[in-house]
Amino acid sequence: MKLWLFLVEGNSDKIYVDKIIKYYVKSEKLKKEIKLEWIILDGKYNYDKKEKQIKQKINKFKNQNKNSDYEIIYVIDLDKFKREEKDRIF
């Protein structure tokens, strides 16, 4: 089993990304090989504020699934990418 831990800006991002993942990854693989987890960041720059929650989810998964791996997938909007220097740097 592998954990895909998605960090998304808001709940609507979770909905869209979840639909995309389930469209491209066969449901049997999701049931047997990949566990999807979500953390809503309430803004793209709030990773540090959620660090404790991120570690808790990873540790819980690792305790329940020995010798398993995980990936943290950080999803951000690029809607202000061209206008906002902070977004480009980030």
C-alpha positions as MATLAB code, in Angstrom:
seq = 'MKLWLFLVEGNSDKIYVDKIIKYYVKSEKLKKEIKLEWIILDGKYNYDKKEKQIKQKINKFKNQNKNSDYEIIYVIDLDKFKREEKDRIF';
ca = [
       0.000    0.000    0.000;
       1.197    3.489   -0.814;
      -0.118    6.734    0.631;
      -0.667    9.727   -1.597;
      -1.067   12.685    0.742;
      -2.461   15.663   -1.124;
      -1.996   19.148    0.286;
      -4.533   21.420   -1.374;
      -5.412   25.082   -0.922;
      -9.123   24.629   -0.405;
     -11.969   22.130   -0.402;
     -12.910   22.827   -4.030;
      -9.356   21.885   -5.066;
      -9.777   18.580   -3.226;
     -12.973   17.856   -5.155;
     -11.398   18.592   -8.553;
      -8.152   16.718   -7.905;
     -10.020   13.730   -6.457;
     -12.119   13.475   -9.619;
      -9.019   13.686  -11.820;
      -7.185   10.989   -9.839;
     -10.170    8.660   -9.894;
     -10.569    9.217  -13.639;
      -6.952    8.299  -14.446;
      -6.206    5.675  -11.786;
      -8.264    2.492  -11.973;
     -10.480    2.021   -8.928;
      -9.066   -1.448   -8.192;
      -5.588    0.054   -7.897;
      -6.916    2.734   -5.549;
      -8.559    0.076   -3.380;
      -5.562   -2.257   -3.202;
      -2.409   -0.228   -3.810;
      -2.983    3.457   -3.158;
      -4.603    5.272   -0.263;
      -5.639    8.875   -0.889;
      -5.527   11.336    1.997;
      -6.189   15.056    1.978;
      -5.172   18.056    4.016;
      -6.871   21.361    3.297;
      -4.302   24.131    3.781;
      -6.760   27.054    3.699;
      -4.330   28.904    1.423;
      -1.231   27.931   -0.547;
       1.323   29.298    1.898;
       0.006   27.485    4.995;
       2.162   24.362    4.833;
       3.992   25.238    8.056;
       0.715   25.708    9.923;
      -0.357   22.162    8.988;
       2.990   20.435    9.555;
       1.812   18.674   12.734;
      -1.313   17.351   10.980;
       0.792   16.188    8.015;
       3.165   14.253   10.279;
       0.247   12.702   12.172;
      -1.345   11.375    8.966;
       1.965    9.961    7.763;
       2.746    8.316   11.108;
      -0.737    6.809   11.372;
      -0.423    5.365    7.875;
       3.073    3.987    8.537;
       1.928    2.362   11.790;
      -0.981    0.661   10.023;
       1.003   -0.287    6.905;
       4.473   -1.520    7.801;
       7.101   -1.305    5.060;
       4.887    1.034    3.046;
       5.796    4.251    1.341;
       4.145    7.619    0.946;
       4.301   10.661   -1.267;
       3.298   14.203   -0.426;
       1.689   15.908   -3.403;
       1.401   19.658   -3.094;
      -1.326   21.148   -5.295;
      -1.395   24.908   -5.888;
      -3.367   27.165   -8.179;
      -1.420   28.986  -10.834;
      -4.103   31.609  -11.421;
      -1.845   34.458  -10.212;
       1.415   32.917  -11.393;
       2.162   35.605  -13.975;
       1.143   38.553  -11.792;
       2.421   37.532   -8.370;
       6.182   37.325   -7.816;
       5.586   35.350   -4.601;
       3.668   32.676   -6.572;
       6.449   32.343   -9.173;
       9.102   31.931   -6.491;
       6.970   29.488   -4.575;
];
